[in-house]
mmCIF file of C-alpha atoms in Angstrom:
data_model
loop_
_atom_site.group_PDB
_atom_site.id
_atom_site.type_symbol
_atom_site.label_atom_id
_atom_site.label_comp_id
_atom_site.label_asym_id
_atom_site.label_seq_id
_atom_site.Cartn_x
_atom_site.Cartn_y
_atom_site.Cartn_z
ATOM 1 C CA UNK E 1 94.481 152.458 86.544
ATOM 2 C CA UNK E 2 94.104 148.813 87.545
ATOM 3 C CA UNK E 3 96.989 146.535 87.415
ATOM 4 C CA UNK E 4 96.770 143.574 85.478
ATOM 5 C CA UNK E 5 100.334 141.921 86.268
ATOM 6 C CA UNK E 6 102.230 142.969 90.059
ATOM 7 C CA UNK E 7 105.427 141.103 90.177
ATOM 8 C CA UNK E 8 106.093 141.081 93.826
ATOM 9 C CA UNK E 9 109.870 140.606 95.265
ATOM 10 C CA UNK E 10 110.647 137.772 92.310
ATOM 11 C CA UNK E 11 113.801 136.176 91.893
ATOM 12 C CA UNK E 12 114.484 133.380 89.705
ATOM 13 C CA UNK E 13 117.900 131.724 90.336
ATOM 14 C CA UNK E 14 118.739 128.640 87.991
ATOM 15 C CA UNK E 15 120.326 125.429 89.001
ATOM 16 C CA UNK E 16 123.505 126.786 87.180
ATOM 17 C CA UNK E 17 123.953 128.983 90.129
ATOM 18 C CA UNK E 18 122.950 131.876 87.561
ATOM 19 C CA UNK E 19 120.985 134.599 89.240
ATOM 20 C CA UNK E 20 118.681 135.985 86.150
ATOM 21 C CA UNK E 21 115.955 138.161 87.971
ATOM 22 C CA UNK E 22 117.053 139.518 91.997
ATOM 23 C CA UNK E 23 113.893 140.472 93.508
ATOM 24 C CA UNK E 24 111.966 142.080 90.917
ATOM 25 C CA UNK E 25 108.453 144.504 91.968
ATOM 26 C CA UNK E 26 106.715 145.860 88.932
ATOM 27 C CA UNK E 27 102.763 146.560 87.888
ATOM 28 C CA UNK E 28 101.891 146.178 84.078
ATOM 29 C CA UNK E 29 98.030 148.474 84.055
ATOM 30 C CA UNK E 30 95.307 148.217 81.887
ATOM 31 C CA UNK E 31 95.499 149.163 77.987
ATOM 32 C CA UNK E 32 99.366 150.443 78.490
ATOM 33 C CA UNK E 33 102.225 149.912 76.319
ATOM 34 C CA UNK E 34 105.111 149.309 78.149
ATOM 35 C CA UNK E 35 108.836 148.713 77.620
ATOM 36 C CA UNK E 36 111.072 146.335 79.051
ATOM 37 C CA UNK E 37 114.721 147.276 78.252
ATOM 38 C CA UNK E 38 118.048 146.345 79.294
ATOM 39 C CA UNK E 39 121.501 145.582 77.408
ATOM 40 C CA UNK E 40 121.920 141.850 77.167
ATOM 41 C CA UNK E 41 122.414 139.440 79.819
ATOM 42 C CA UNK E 42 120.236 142.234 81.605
ATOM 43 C CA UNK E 43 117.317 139.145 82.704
ATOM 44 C CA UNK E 44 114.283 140.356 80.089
ATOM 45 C CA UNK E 45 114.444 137.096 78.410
ATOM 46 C CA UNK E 46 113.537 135.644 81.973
ATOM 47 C CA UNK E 47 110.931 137.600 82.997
ATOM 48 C CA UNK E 48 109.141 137.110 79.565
ATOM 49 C CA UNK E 49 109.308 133.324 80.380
ATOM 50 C CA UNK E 50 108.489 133.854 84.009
ATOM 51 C CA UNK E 51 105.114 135.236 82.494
ATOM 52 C CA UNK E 52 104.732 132.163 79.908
ATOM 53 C CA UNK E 53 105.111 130.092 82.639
ATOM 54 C CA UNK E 54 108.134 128.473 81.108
ATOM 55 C CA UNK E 55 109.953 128.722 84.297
ATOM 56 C CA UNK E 56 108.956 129.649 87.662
ATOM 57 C CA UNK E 57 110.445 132.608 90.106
ATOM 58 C CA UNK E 58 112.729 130.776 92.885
ATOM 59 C CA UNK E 59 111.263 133.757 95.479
ATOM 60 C CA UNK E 60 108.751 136.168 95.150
ATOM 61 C CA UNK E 61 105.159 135.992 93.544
ATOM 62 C CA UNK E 62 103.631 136.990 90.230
ATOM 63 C CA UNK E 63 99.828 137.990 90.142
ATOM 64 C CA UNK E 64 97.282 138.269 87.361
ATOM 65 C CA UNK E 65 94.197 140.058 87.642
ATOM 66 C CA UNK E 66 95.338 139.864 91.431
ATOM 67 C CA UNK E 67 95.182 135.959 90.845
ATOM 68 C CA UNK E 68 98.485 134.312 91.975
ATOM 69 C CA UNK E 69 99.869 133.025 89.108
ATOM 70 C CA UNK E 70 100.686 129.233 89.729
ATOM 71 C CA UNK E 71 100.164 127.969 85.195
ATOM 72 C CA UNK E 72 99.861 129.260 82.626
ATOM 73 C CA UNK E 73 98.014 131.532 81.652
ATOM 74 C CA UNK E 74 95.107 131.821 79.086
ATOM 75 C CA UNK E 75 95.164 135.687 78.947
ATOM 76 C CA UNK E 76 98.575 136.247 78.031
ATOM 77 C CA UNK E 77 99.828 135.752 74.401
ATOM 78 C CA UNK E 78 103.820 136.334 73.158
ATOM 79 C CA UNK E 79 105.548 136.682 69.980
ATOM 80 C CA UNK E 80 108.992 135.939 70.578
ATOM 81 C CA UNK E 81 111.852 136.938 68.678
ATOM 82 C CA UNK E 82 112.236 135.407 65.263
ATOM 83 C CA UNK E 83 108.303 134.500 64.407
ATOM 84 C CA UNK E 84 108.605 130.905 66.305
ATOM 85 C CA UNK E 85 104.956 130.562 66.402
ATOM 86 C CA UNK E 86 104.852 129.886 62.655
ATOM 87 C CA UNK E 87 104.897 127.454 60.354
ATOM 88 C CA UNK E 88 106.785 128.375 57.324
ATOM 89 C CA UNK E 89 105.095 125.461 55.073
ATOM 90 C CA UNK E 90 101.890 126.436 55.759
ATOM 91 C CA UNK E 91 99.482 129.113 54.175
ATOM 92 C CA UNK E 92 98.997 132.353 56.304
ATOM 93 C CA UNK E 93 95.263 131.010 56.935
ATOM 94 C CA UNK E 94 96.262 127.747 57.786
ATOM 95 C CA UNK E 95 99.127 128.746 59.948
ATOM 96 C CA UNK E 96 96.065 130.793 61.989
ATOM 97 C CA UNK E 97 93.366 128.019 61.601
ATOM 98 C CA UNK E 98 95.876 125.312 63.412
ATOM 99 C CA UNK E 99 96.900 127.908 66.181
ATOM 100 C CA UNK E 100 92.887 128.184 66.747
ATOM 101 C CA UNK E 101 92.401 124.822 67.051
ATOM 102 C CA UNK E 102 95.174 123.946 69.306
ATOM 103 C CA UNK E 103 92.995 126.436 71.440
ATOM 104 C CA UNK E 104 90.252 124.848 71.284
ATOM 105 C CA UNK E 105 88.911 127.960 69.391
ATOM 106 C CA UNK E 106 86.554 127.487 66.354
ATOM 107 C CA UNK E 107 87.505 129.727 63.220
ATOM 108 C CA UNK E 108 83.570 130.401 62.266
ATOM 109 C CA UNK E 109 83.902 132.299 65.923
ATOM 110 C CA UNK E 110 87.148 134.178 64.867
ATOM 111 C CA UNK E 111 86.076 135.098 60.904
ATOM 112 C CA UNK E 112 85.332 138.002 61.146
ATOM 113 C CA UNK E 113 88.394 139.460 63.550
ATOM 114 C CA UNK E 114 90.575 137.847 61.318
ATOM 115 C CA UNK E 115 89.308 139.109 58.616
ATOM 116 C CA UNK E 116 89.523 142.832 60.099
ATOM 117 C CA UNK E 117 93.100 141.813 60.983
ATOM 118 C CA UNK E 118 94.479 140.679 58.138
ATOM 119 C CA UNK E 119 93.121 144.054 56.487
ATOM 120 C CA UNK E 120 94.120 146.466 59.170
ATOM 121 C CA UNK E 121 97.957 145.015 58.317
ATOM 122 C CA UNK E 122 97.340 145.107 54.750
ATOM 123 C CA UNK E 123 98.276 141.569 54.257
ATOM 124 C CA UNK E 124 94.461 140.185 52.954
ATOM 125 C CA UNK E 125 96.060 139.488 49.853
ATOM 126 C CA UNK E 126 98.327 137.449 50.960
ATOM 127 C CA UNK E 127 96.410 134.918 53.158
ATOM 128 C CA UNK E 128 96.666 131.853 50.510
ATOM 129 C CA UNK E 129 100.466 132.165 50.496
ATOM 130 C CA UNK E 130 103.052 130.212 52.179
ATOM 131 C CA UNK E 131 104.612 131.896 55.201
ATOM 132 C CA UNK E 132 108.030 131.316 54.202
ATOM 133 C CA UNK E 133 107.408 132.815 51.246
ATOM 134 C CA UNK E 134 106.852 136.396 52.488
ATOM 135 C CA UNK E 135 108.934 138.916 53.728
ATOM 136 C CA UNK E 136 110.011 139.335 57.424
ATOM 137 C CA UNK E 137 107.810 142.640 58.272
ATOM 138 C CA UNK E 138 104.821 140.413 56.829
ATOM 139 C CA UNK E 139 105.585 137.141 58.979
ATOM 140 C CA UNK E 140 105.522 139.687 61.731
ATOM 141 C CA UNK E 141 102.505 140.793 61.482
ATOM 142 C CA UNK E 142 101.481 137.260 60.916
ATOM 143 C CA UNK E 143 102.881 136.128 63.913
ATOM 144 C CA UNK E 144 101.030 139.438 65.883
ATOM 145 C CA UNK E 145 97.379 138.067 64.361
ATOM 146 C CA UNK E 146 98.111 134.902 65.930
ATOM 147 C CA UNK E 147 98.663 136.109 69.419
ATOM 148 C CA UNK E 148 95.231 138.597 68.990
ATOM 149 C CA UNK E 149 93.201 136.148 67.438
ATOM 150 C CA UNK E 150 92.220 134.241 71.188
ATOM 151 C CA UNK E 151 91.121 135.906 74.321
ATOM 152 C CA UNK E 152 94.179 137.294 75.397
ATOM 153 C CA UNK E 153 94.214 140.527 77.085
ATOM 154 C CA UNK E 154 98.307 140.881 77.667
ATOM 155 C CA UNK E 155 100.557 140.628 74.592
ATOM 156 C CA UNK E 156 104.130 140.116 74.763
ATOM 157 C CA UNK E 157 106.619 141.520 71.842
ATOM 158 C CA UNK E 158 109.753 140.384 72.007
ATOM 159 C CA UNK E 159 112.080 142.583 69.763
ATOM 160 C CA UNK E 160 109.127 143.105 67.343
ATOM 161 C CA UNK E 161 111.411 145.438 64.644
ATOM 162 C CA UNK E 162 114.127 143.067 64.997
ATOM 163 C CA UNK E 163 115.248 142.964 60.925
ATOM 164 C CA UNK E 164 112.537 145.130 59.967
ATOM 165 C CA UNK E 165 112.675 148.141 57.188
ATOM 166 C CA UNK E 166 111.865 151.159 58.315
ATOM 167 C CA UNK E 167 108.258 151.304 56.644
ATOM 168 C CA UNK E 168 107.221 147.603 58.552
ATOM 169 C CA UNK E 169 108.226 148.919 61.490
ATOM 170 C CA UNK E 170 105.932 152.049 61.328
ATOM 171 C CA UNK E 171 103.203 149.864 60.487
ATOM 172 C CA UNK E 172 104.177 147.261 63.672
ATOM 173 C CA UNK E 173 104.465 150.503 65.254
ATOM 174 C CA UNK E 174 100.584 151.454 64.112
ATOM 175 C CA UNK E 175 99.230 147.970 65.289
ATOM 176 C CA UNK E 176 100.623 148.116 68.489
ATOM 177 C CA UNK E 177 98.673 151.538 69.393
ATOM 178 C CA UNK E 178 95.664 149.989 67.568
ATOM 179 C CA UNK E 179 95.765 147.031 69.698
ATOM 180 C CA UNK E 180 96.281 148.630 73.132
ATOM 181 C CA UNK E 181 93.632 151.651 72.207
ATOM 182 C CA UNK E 182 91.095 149.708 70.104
ATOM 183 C CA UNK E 183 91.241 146.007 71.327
ATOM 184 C CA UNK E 184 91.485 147.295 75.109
ATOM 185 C CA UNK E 185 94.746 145.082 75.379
ATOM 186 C CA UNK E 186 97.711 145.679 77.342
ATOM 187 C CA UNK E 187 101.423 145.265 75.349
ATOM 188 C CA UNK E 188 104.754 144.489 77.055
ATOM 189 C CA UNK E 189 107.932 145.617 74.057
ATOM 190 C CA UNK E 190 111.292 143.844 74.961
ATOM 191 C CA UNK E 191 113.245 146.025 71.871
ATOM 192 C CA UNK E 192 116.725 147.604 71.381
ATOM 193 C CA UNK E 193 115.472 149.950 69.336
ATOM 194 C CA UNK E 194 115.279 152.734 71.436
ATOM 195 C CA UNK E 195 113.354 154.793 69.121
ATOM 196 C CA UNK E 196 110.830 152.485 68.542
ATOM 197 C CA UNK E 197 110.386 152.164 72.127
ATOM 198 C CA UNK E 198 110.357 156.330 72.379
ATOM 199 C CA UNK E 199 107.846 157.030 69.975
ATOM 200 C CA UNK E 200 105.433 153.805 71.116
ATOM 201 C CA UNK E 201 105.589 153.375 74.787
ATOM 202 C CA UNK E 202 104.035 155.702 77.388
ATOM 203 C CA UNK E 203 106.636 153.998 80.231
ATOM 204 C CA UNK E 204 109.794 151.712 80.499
ATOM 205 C CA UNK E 205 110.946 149.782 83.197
ATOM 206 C CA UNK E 206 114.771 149.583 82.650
ATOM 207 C CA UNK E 207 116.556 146.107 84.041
ATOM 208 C CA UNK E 208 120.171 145.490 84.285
ATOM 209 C CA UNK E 209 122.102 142.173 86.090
ATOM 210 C CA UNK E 210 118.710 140.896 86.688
ATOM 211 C CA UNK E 211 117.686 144.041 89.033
ATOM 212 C CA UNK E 212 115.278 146.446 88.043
ATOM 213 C CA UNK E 213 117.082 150.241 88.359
ATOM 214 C CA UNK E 214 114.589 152.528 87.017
ATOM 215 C CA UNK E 215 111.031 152.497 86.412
ATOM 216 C CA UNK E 216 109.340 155.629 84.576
ATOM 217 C CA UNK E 217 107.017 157.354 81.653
ATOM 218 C CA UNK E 218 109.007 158.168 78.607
ATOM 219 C CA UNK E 219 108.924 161.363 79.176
ATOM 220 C CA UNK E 220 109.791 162.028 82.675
ATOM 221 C CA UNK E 221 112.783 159.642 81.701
ATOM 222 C CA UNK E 222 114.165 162.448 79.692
ATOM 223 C CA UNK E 223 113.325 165.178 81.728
ATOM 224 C CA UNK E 224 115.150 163.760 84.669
ATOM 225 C CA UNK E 225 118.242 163.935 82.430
ATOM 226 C CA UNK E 226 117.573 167.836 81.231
ATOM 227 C CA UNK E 227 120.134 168.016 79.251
ATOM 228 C CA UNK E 228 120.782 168.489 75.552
ATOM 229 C CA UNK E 229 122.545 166.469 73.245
ATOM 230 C CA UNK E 230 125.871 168.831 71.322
ATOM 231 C CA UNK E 231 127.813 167.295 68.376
ATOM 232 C CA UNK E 232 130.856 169.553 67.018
ATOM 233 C CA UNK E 233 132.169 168.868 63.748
ATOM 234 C CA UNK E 234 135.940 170.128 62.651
ATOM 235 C CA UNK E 235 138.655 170.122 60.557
ATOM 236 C CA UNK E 236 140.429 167.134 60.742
ATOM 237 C CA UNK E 237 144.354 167.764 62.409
ATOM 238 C CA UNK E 238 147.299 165.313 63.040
ATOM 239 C CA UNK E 239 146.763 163.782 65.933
ATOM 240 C CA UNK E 240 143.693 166.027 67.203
ATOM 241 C CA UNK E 241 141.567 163.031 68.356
ATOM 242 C CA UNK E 242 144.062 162.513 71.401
ATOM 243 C CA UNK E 243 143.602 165.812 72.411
ATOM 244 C CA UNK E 244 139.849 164.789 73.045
ATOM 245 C CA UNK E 245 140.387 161.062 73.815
ATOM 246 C CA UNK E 246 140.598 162.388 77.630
ATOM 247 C CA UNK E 247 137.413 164.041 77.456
ATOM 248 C CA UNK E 248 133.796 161.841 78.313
ATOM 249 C CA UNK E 249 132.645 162.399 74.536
ATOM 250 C CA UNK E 250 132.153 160.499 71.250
ATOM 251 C CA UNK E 251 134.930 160.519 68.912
ATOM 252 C CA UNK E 252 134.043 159.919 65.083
ATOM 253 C CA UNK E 253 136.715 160.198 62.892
ATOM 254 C CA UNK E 254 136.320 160.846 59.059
ATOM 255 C CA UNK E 255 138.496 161.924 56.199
ATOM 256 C CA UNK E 256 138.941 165.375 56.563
ATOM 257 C CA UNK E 257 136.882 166.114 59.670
ATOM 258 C CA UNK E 258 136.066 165.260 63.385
ATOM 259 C CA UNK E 259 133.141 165.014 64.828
ATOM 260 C CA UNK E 260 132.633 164.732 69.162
ATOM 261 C CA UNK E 261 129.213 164.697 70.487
ATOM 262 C CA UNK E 262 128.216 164.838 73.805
ATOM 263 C CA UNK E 263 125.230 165.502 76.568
ATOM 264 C CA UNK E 264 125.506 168.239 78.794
ATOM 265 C CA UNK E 265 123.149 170.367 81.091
ATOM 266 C CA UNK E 266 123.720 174.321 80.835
ATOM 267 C CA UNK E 267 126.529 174.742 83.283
ATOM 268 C CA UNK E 268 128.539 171.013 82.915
ATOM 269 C CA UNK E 269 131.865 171.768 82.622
ATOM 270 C CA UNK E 270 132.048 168.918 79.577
ATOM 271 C CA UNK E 271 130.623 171.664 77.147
ATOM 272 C CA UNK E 272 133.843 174.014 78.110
ATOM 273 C CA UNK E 273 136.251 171.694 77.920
ATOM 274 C CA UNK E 274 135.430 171.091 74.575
ATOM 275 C CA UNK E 275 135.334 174.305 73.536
ATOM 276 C CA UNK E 276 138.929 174.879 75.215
ATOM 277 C CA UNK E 277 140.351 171.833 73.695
ATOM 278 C CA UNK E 278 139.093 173.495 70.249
ATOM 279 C CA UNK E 279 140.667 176.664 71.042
ATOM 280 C CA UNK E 280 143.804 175.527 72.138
ATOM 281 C CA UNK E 281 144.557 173.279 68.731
ATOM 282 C CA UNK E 282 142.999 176.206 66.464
ATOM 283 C CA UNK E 283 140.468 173.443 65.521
ATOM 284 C CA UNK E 284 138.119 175.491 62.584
ATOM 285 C CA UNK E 285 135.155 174.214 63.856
ATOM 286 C CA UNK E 286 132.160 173.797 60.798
ATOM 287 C CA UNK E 287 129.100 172.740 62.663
ATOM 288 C CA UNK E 288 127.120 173.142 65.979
ATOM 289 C CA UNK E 289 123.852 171.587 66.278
ATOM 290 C CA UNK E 290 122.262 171.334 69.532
ATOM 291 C CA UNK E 291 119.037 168.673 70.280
ATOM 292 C CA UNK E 292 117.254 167.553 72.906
ATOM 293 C CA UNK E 293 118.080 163.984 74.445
ATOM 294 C CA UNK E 294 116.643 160.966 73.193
ATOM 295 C CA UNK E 295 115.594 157.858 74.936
ATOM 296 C CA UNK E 296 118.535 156.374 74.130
ATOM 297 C CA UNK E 297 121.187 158.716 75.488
ATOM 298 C CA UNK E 298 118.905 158.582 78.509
ATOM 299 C CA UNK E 299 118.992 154.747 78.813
ATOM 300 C CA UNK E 300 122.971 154.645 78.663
ATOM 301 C CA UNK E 301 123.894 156.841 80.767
ATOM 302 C CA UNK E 302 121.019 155.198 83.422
ATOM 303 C CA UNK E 303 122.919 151.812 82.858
ATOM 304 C CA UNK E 304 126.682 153.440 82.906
ATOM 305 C CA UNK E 305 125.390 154.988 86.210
ATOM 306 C CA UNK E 306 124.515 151.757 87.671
ATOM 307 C CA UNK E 307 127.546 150.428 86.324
ATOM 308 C CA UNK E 308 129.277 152.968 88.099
ATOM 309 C CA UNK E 309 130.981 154.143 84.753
ATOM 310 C CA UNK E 310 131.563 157.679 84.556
#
């Protein structure tokens, strides 16, 4: 595949003294979805305006199309957290008619995109009404037309779900594949949802304290942590949380039951401590269910690990 974005050794230290990306290497390929995740504070934010070219890396270099990046860039188009490239007061056709012209872009050139667009997110109807009129999944997808309606070939999504309901963020979810697959672009997801980020993204570079610590596809993610996810649910005892507040596991306490859950590999001595600290307080256990690990799991326990939390 041919890389489209190599950040090379970057670093961007602010005047503060704050040091928000420490030597950051990464390729972005053609026609990928990618995510960028971290907990917060971890530098995403940074790198996303390192792209924009609203700052620029202290050390290191970035390169587009093996270009060096040195402004900004007329292939790269972001939606950024809270649909700030809106205008609420205007229609959803005018809010894409300005964002043409400030781009020099003619909308005779763009009908007919826009057009396919605005009926691919089922939101045709609804391209005479105000912006702030209409619900957050639909100023979303508003906000996504915007950044496919130039030349762009690199889109960025920051926390696209963010406030979402679940059927808006199946359709984001849709329009993301149909963008990377059909319009040949490349996406970059910055998203705490981990299972929107699972079910979406082929790979995810992980970031944490500004450093990058792990860099892999979905799926080899979770089959470098081959282990399965266990949550036991009990009778509820006096007291019988303590007996498990020792133990590396969840602890959800309701009314009349427990439950712990927990990820273990086949022989990790977590699963038979559990079961021992059951036995030993006569616990009448009501539920087993086994799965297998999710993104998520996989994700905390790669940032506890760097953390050096056990």
């Amino acid at each position: 595949m041919k890389s489209i974005i190599n950040f090379s050794g970057v670093t961007k230290k602010y005047p503060s003294g704050t040091l928000a990306v420490d030597n950051i290497s990464f390729d972005i390929f053609e026609n990928e979805i990618v995510g960028l995740l971290g907990p917060n504070g971890a530098g995403k934010t940074t790198i996303i305006k390192l792209l924009c070219s609203l700052t620029n890396p202290t050390e290191g270099e970035i390169y587009i199309y093996d270009k060096l990046k040195k402004k900004k860039s007329t292939i790269i188009s972001v939606v950024l957290e809270g649909n700030r490239n809106l205008y609420w007061k205007l229609t959803v056709l005018e809010n894409i008619k300005y964002m043409l012209a400030l781009k020099g872009i003619k909308f005779s050139d763009r009908t007919t995109l826009v057009d396919e667009l605005l009926t691919k997110m089922n939101i045709d109807d609804k391209k005479d009404a105000l912006v702030g009129d209409l619900s957050r999944g639909m100023q979303q997808k508003v906000a996504v037309i915007i950044a496919l309606i130039d030349d762009s070939k690199i889109i960025l999504l920051d926390e696209p779900t963010l406030g979402l309901d679940v059927e808006s963020v199946l359709d984001i979810q849709e329009l993301i594949r149909f963008i990377a697959k059909e319009m040949s672009k490349s996406v970059i997801i910055t998203s705490h949802d981990m299972r929107f980020i699972e079910s979406t993204c082929a790979r995810a570079i992980i970031i944490n304290s500004g450093k990058k610590i792990a860099e892999n596809t979905v799926e080899e993610f979770k089959t470098l942590f081959a282990k399965k996810s266990v949550k036991v649910v009990f009778d509820k005892q006096d007291n019988v949380e303590e007996k498990f507040e020792k133990l590396n596991v969840n602890i959800n306490s309701k009314n009349d039951s427990v439950e712990v859950d927990f990820s273990c590999a086949d022989n990790d001595d977590i699963f038979y401590e559990v079961m021992e600290a059951l036995k030993d307080n006569k616990c009448k256990i009501n539920d087993i269910t086994y799965s297998d690990i999710d993104l998520e799991t996989v994700f905390l326990e790669i940032i506890k690990n760097d953390r050096g939390e056990k």
